[in-house]
Amino acid sequence: GEGMDEMEFTEAESNMNDLVAEYQQYQDATIDEEEYEEEEEEHDT
C-alpha cells in the first residue's frame, strides 16, 4: 500500500481531537470526587 492520503490523515486527526476533548471533559467532571476520596483515605490511616 501507499500509506495514508491527506484525507485519511485529517480524519484520523479530528477523531483523535474528539477523543482528547471527551477525555478532558470526563477528567474535569470526576476530579472533585477523586480529590475527596483521596482525602478520606488519608484520614483513615
Short mmCIF file of C-alpha atoms in Angstrom, two decimals:
data_model
loop_
_atom_site.label_atom_id
_atom_site.label_comp_id
_atom_site.label_asym_id
_atom_site.label_seq_id
_atom_site.Cartn_x
_atom_site.Cartn_y
_atom_site.Cartn_z
CA GLY A 1 0.00 0.00 0.00
CA GLU A 2 0.92 3.66 -0.37
CA GLY A 3 0.17 4.75 3.20
CA MET A 4 -2.49 7.20 4.25
CA ASP A 5 -3.51 10.03 1.96
CA GLU A 6 -4.08 13.50 3.35
CA MET A 7 -7.84 12.99 3.65
CA GLU A 8 -7.45 9.90 5.85
CA PHE A 9 -4.85 11.64 8.00
CA THR A 10 -7.08 14.68 8.55
CA GLU A 11 -9.98 12.41 9.51
CA ALA A 12 -7.82 10.46 11.96
CA GLU A 13 -6.56 13.69 13.47
CA SER A 14 -10.07 15.04 14.07
CA ASN A 15 -11.10 11.71 15.60
CA MET A 16 -8.14 11.95 17.96
CA ASN A 17 -9.06 15.52 18.90
CA ASP A 18 -12.61 14.38 19.70
CA LEU A 19 -11.25 11.63 21.95
CA VAL A 20 -8.95 14.05 23.76
CA ALA A 21 -11.79 16.52 24.29
CA GLU A 22 -14.03 13.75 25.63
CA TYR A 23 -11.30 12.54 27.98
CA GLN A 24 -10.68 16.04 29.30
CA GLN A 25 -14.40 16.55 29.93
CA TYR A 26 -14.51 13.26 31.84
CA GLN A 27 -11.45 14.26 33.87
CA ASP A 28 -12.93 17.65 34.75
CA ALA A 29 -16.20 16.02 35.81
CA THR A 30 -14.56 13.44 38.10
CA ILE A 31 -11.61 15.37 39.55
CA ASP A 32 -13.56 16.69 42.57
CA GLU A 33 -14.71 13.18 43.54
CA GLU A 34 -11.16 11.82 43.23
CA GLU A 35 -9.75 14.55 45.48
CA TYR A 36 -12.46 13.88 48.06
CA GLU A 37 -11.76 10.12 48.05
CA GLU A 38 -8.03 10.71 48.47
CA GLU A 39 -8.64 12.96 51.49
CA GLU A 40 -10.89 10.34 53.08
CA GLU A 41 -8.21 7.66 52.66
CA GLU A 42 -5.63 9.89 54.34
CA HIS A 43 -7.85 10.32 57.40
CA ASP A 44 -8.26 6.55 57.78
CA THR A 45 -4.54 5.89 58.25
#
